[in-house]
Short mmCIF file of C-alpha atoms in Angstrom, two decimals:
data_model
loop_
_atom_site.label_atom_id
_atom_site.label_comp_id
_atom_site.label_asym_id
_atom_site.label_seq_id
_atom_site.Cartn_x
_atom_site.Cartn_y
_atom_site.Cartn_z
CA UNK A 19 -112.64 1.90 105.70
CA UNK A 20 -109.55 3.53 105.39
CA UNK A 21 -107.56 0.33 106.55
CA UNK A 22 -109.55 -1.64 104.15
CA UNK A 23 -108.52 0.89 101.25
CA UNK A 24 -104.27 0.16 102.45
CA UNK A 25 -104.81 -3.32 102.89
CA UNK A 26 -107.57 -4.26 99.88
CA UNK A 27 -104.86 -4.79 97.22
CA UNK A 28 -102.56 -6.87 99.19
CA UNK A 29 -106.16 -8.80 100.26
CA UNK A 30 -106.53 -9.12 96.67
CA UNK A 31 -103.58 -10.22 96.00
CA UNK A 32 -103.26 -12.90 98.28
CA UNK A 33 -106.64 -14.43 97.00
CA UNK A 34 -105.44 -14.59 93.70
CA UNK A 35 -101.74 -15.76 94.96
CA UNK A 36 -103.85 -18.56 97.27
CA UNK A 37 -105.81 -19.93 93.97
CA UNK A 38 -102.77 -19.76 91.91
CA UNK A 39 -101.00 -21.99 94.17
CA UNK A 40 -104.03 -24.49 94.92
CA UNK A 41 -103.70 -24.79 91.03
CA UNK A 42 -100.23 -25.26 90.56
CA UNK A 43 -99.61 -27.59 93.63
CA UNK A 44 -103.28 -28.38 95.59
CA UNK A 45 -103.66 -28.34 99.31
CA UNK A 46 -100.12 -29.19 100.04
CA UNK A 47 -98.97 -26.16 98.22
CA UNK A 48 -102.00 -23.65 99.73
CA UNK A 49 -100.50 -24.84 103.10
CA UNK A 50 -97.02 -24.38 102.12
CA UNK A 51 -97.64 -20.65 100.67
CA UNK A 52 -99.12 -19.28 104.64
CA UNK A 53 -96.12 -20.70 106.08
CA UNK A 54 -94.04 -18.82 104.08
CA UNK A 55 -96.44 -15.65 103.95
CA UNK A 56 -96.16 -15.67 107.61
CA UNK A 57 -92.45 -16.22 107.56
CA UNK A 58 -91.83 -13.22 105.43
CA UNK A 59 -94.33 -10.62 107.73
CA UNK A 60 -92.94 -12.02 110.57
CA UNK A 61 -88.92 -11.31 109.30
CA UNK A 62 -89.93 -8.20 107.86
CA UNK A 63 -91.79 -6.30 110.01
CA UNK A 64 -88.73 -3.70 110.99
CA UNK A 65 -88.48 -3.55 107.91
CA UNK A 66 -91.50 -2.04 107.18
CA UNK A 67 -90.97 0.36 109.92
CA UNK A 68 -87.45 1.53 108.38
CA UNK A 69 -89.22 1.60 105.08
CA UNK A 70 -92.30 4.11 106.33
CA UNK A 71 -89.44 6.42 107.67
CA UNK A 72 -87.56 6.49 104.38
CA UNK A 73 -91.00 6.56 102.55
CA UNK A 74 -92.79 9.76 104.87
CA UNK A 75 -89.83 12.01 103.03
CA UNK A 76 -90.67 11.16 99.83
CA UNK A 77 -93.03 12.36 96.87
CA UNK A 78 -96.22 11.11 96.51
CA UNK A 79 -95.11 10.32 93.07
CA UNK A 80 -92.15 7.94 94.59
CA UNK A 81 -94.80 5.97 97.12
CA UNK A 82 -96.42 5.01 94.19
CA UNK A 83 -93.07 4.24 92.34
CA UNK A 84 -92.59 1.88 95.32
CA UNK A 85 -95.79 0.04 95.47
CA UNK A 86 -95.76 -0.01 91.68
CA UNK A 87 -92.67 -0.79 90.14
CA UNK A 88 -90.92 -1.53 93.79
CA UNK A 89 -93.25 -4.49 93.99
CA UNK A 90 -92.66 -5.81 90.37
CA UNK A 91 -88.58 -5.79 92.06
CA UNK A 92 -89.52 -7.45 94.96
CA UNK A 93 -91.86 -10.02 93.82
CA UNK A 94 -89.80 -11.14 90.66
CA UNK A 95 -86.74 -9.63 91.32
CA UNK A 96 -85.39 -10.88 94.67
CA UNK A 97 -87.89 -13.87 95.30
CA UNK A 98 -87.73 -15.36 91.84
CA UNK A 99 -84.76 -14.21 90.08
CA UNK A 100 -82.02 -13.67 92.57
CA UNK A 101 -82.26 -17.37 93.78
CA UNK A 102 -81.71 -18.31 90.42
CA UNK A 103 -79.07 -15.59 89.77
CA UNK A 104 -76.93 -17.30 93.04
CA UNK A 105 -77.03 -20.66 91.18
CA UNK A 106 -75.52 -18.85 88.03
CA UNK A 107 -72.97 -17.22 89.78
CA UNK A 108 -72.06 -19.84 92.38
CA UNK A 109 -72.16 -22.70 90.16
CA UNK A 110 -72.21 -21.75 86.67
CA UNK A 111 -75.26 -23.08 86.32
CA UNK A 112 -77.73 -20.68 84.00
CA UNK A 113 -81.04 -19.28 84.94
CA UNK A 114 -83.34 -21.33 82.41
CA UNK A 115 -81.23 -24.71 83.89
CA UNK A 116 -81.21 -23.42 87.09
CA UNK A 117 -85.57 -23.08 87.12
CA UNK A 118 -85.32 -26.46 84.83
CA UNK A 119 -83.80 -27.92 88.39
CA UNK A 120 -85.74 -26.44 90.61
CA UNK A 121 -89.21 -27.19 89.10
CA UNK A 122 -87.75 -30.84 88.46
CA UNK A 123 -85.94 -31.72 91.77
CA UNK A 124 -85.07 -35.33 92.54
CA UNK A 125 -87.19 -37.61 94.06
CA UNK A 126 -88.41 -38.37 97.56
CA UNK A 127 -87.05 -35.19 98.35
CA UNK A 128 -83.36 -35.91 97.80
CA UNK A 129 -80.05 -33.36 97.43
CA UNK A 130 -78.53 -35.55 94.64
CA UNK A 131 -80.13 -36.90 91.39
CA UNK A 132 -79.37 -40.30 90.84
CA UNK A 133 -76.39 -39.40 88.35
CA UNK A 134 -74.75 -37.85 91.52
CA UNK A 135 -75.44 -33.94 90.33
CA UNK A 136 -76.51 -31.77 93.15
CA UNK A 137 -80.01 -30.23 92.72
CA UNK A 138 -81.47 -26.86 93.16
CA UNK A 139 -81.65 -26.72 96.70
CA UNK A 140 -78.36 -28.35 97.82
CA UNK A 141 -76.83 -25.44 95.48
CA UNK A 142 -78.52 -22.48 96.62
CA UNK A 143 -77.44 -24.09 100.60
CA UNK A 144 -73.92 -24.40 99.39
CA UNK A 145 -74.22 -20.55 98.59
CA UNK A 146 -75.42 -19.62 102.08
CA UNK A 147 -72.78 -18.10 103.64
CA UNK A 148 -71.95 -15.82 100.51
CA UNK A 149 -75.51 -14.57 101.00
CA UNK A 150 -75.15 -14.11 104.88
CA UNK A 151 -72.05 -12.48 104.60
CA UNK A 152 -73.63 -9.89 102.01
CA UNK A 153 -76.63 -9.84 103.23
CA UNK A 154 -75.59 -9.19 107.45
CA UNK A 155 -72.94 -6.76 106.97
CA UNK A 156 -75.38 -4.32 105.08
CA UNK A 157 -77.88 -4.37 107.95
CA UNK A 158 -74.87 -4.66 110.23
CA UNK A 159 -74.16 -0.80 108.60
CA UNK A 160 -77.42 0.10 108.72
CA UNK A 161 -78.10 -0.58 112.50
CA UNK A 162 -74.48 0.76 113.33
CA UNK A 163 -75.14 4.33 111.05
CA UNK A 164 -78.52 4.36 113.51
CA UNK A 165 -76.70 3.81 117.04
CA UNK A 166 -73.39 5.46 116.62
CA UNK A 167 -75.57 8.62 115.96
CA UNK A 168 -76.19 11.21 118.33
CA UNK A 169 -80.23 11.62 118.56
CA UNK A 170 -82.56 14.16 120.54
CA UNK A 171 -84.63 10.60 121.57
CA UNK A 172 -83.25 7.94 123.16
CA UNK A 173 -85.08 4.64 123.51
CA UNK A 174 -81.80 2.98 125.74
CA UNK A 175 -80.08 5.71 126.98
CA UNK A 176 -77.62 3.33 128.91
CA UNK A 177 -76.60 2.44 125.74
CA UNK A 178 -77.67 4.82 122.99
CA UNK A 179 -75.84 7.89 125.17
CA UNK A 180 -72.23 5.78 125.05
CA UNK A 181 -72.02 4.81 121.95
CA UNK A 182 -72.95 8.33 120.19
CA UNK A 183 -70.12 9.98 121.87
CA UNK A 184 -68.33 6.89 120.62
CA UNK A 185 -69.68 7.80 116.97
CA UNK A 186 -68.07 11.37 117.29
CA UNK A 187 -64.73 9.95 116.50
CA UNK A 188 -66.15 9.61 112.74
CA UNK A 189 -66.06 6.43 110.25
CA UNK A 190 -66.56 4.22 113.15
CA UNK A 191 -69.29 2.10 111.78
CA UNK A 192 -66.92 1.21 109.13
CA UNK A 193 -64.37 0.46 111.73
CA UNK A 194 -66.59 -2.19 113.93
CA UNK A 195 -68.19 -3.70 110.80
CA UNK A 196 -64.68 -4.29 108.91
CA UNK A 197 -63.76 -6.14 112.65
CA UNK A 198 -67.04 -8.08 112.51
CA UNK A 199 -66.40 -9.05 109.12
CA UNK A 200 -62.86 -10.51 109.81
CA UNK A 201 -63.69 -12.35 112.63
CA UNK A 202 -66.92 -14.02 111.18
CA UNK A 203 -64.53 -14.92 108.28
CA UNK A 204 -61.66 -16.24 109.88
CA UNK A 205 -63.93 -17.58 112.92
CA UNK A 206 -66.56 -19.30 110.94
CA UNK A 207 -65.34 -20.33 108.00
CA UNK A 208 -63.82 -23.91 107.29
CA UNK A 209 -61.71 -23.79 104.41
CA UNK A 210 -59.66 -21.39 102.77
CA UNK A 211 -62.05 -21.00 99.96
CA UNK A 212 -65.26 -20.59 102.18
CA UNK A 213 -62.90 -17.80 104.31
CA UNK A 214 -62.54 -16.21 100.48
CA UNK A 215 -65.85 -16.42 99.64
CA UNK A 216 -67.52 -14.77 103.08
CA UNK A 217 -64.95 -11.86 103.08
CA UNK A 218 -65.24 -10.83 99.62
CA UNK A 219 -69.32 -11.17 99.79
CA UNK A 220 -68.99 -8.83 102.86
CA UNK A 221 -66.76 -6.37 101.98
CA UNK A 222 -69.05 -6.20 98.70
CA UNK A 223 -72.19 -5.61 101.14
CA UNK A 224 -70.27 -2.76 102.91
CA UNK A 225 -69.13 -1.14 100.18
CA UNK A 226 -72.99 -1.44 98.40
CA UNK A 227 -74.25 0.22 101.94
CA UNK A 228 -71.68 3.33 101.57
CA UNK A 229 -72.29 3.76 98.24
CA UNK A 230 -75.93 3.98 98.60
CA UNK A 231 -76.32 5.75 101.41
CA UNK A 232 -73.89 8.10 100.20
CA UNK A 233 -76.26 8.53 97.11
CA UNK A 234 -78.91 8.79 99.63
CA UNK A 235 -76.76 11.53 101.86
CA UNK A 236 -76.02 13.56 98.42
CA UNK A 237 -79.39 13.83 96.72
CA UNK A 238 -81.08 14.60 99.86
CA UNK A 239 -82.31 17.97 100.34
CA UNK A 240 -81.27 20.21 103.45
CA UNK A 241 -84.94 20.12 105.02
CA UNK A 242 -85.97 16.60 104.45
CA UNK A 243 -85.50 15.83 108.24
CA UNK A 244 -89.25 15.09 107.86
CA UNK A 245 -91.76 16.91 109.58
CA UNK A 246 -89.92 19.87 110.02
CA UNK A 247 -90.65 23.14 109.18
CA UNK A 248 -90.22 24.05 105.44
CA UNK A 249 -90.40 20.40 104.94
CA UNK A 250 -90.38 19.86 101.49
CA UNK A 251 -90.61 15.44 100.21
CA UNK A 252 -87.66 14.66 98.23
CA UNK A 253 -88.63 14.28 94.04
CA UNK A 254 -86.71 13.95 91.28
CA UNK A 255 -83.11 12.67 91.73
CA UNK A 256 -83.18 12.84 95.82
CA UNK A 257 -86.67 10.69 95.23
CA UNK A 258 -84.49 8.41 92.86
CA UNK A 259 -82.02 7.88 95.45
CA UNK A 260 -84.30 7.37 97.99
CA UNK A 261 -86.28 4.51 96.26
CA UNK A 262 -82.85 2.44 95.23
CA UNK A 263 -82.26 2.89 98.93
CA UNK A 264 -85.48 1.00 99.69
CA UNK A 265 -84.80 -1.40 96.59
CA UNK A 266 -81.66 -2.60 98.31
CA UNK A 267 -82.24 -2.83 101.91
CA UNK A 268 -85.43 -4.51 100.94
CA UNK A 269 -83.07 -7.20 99.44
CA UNK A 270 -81.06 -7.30 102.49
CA UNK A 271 -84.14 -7.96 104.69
CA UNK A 272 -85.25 -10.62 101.52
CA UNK A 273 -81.84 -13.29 101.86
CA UNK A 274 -82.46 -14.78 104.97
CA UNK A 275 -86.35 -15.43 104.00
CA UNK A 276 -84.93 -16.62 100.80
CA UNK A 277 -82.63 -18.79 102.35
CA UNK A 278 -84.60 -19.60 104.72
CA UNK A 279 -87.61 -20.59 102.63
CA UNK A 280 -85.64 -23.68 101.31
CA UNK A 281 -86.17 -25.25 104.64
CA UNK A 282 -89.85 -25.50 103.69
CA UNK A 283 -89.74 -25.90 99.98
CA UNK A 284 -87.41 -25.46 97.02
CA UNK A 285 -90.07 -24.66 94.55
CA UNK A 286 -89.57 -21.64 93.32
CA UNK A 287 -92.72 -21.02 92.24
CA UNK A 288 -94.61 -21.35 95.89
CA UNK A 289 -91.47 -19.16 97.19
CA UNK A 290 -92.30 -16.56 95.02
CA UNK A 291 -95.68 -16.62 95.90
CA UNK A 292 -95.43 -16.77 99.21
CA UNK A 293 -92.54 -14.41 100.45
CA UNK A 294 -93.32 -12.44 97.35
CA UNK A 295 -96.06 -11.83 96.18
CA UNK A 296 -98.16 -12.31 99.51
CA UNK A 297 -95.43 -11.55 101.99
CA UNK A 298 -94.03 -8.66 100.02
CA UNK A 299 -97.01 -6.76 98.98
CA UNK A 300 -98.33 -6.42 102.66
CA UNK A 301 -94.85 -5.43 104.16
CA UNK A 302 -95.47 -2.81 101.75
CA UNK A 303 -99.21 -2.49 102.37
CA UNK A 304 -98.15 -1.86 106.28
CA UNK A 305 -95.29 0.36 105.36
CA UNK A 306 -97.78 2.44 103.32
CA UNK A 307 -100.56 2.54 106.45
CA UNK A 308 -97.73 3.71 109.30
CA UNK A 309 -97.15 6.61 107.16
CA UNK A 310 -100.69 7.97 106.59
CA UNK A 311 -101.40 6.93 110.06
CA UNK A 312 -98.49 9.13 111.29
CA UNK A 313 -97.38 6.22 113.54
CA UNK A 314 -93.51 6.78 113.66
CA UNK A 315 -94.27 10.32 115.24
CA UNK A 316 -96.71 9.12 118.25
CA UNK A 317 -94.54 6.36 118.88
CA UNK A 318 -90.91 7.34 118.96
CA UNK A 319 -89.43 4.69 120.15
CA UNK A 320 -90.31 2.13 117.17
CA UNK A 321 -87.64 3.57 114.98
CA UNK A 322 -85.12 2.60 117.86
CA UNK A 323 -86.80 -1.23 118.10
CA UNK A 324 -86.72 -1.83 114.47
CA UNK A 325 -83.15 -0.78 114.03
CA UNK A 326 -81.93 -3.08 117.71
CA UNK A 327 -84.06 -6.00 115.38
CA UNK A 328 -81.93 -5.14 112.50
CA UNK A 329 -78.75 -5.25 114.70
CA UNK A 330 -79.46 -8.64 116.20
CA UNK A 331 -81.10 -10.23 112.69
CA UNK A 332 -77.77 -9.06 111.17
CA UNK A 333 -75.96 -10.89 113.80
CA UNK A 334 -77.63 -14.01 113.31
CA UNK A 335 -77.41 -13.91 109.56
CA UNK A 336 -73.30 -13.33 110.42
CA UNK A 337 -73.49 -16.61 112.47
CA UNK A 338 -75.35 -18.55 110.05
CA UNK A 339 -72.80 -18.70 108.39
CA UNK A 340 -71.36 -21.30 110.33
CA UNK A 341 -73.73 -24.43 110.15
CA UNK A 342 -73.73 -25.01 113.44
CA UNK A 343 -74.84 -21.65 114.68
CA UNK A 344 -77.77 -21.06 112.10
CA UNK A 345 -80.91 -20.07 113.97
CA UNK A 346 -84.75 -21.47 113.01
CA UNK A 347 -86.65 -19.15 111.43
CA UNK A 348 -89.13 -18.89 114.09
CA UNK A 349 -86.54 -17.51 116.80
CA UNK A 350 -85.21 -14.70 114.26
CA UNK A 351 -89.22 -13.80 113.91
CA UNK A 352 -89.26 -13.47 117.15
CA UNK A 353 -86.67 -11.95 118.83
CA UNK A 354 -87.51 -9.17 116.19
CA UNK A 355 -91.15 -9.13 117.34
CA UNK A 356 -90.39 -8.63 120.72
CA UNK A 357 -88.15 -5.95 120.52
CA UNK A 358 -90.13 -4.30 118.21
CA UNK A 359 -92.87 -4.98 120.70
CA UNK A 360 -90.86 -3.56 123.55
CA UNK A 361 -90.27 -0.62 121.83
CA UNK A 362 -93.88 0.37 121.30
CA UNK A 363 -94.70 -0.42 124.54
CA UNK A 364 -91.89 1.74 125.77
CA UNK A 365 -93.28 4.59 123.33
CA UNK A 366 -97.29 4.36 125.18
CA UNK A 367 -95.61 4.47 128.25
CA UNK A 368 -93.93 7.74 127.34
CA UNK A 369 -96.86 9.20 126.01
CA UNK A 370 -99.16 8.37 128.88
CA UNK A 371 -96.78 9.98 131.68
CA UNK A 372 -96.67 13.01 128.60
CA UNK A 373 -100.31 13.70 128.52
CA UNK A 374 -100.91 13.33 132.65
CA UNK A 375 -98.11 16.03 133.18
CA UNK A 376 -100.33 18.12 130.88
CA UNK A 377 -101.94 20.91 132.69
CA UNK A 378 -105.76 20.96 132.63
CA UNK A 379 -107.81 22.36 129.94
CA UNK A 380 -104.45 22.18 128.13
CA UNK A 381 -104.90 19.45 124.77
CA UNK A 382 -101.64 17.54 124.43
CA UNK A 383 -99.99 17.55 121.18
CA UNK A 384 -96.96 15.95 120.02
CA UNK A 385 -94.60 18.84 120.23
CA UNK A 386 -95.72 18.86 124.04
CA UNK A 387 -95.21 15.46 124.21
CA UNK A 388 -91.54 15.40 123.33
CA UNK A 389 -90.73 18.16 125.15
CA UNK A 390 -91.98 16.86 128.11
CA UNK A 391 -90.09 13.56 127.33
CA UNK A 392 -86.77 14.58 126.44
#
């Protein structure tokens, strides 16, 4: 019952998304919103993991704020308005023309209307690599802020170990993604505009990460480690801080199943649906059940996966930039699945060989757990 209560509204939803789109486009547009429903669960599901370890700090007052309000951004907001805001800002082309276009594209599924103007799709394609570049080097800084950290768990300690006595040295996540950033532009790119265009739409992503994780750093209180003693979840202007945090990386994780959703369909409409309003609301419906269920503490290592899945979706949203090197959809899915996958399996291991070293009679909790572990 109690998964039933997390998941009924997104159920719900999805009904009423499902007729909706039988109604606006029949069978072929019922098919066409699952794909894309299973697109966006599949590309998000780190995401929901990073999201349940923002969310488990904050108010109860702020969860609702972001299954409220945080839906209304993600549904409308990044599925539905930003592709149309790209069009505006890469072609000049307003919103109201831009949805004209895109709910009227040319025939037999062509790029070009017959008076030779490009249509919605080939538009929103020709801003691709503007989107990667943005898009990758803020997950790029969020997976680097993770791994350059020192921790108390390590998931690869081969790995973890070295690189946070590497991130002593201070501001090197800046350093490593300002390197990444010039190389995919100079490496990728084919023109002297494009090479523009990526650097600038990176070095905007970067700066966006600092500056809200900086808000983040500032409005957070001293004991919001979560589940700490004298705990207390961040309200007010910490809350704030933290939700806008959400807000954006959830439009980080959102541009390459935008992007990618034009491979299936450029109606905006079914896109919308689809990533949005039946993809979105259960990432968020999942986020909301792996706090209650406490699910980040018993299995420490998922933080770890979902932040190695960032690392390597940001990597091939960098190279995607390049035509050539663009990866299907399906492949990103999964090489985030099965690290993600790894990761809990990695965390059962750990608890099993916890609880055995238990003495008898002795009931295993989670401090004894770690302790054990670490």
């Amino acid at each position: 019952m109690k998964t039933l209560r997390v998941f009924g509204f997104s159920l719900a939803i999805t009904v009423a998304a499902l007729a909706f789109g039988y109604w606006h486009g029949g069978l072929t547009a019922l098919f066409l919103l699952g794909v894309l429903a299973v697109l966006e669960i599949s590309l998000s599901f780190d995401n929901a993991i990073i999201n349940a370890a923002v969310l488990k700090r904050m108010s109860s007052f702020w969860r609702t704020m972001f299954l409220t309000i945080g839906i209304l951004i993600a549904v409308f907001g990044m599925r539905l308005l930003f592709p149309l805001l790209i069009v505006w800002v890469t072609a000049g082309l307003d919103p109201v023309r831009a949805m004209v276009l895109a709910l009227h594209p040319p025939p037999n599924g062509a790029m070009e209307f017959p008076d030779g103007s490009p249509s919605y799709e080939k538009l929103i394609m020709a801003a691709h690599p503007q989107i990667a570049a943005f898009g990758g080097l803020f997950l790029l800084m969020l997976f680097l802020e993770f791994v350059f950290r020192d921790r108390e768990i390590k998931w690869l300690k081969w790995v973890e170990a070295p690189f946070a006595r590497i991130g002593r040295l201070g501001q090197v996540p800046v350093v490593v993604a300002v390197v990444v950033l010039v190389v995919v532009g100079t490496q990728l790119t084919h023109s002297v505009e494009e090479r523009a265009a990526v650097l600038t739409a990176g070095l905007v992503g970067l700066v966006t990460f600092l500056f809200v994780d900086g808000l983040s750093r500032t409005f957070r209180p001293a004991d919001i480690a979560g589940g700490q003693p004298g705990f207390v979840p961040a309200s007010g202007r910490a809350g704030l801080t933290l939700f806008l945090y959400l807000e954006v990386l959830d439009a980080s994780f959102s541009f390459d199943g935008v992007t990618g959703a034009f491979a299936i369909t450029s109606d905006p409409i079914i896109i919308a649906l689809g990533l949005g309003v039946v993809g979105a609301v259960f990432v968020r419906s999942l986020t909301i059940y792996l706090v209650r269920q406490e699910t980040l503490d018993r299995y420490v290592f998922l933080e770890h996966g979902a932040h190695w899945a960032i690392g390597a979706l940001a990597l091939i949203m960098l190279l995607s930039i390049d035509p050539r090197l663009e990866v299907p959809e399906v492949v990103t899915a999964s090489v985030g699945m099965l690290v993600i996958g790894a990761a809990l399996g990695w965390s059962m291991l750990r608890n099993r060989r916890a609880a055995r070293a238990v003495p008898a009679g002795e009931e295993p909790t989670q401090d004894s757990i770690s302790a054990r572990s670490s």
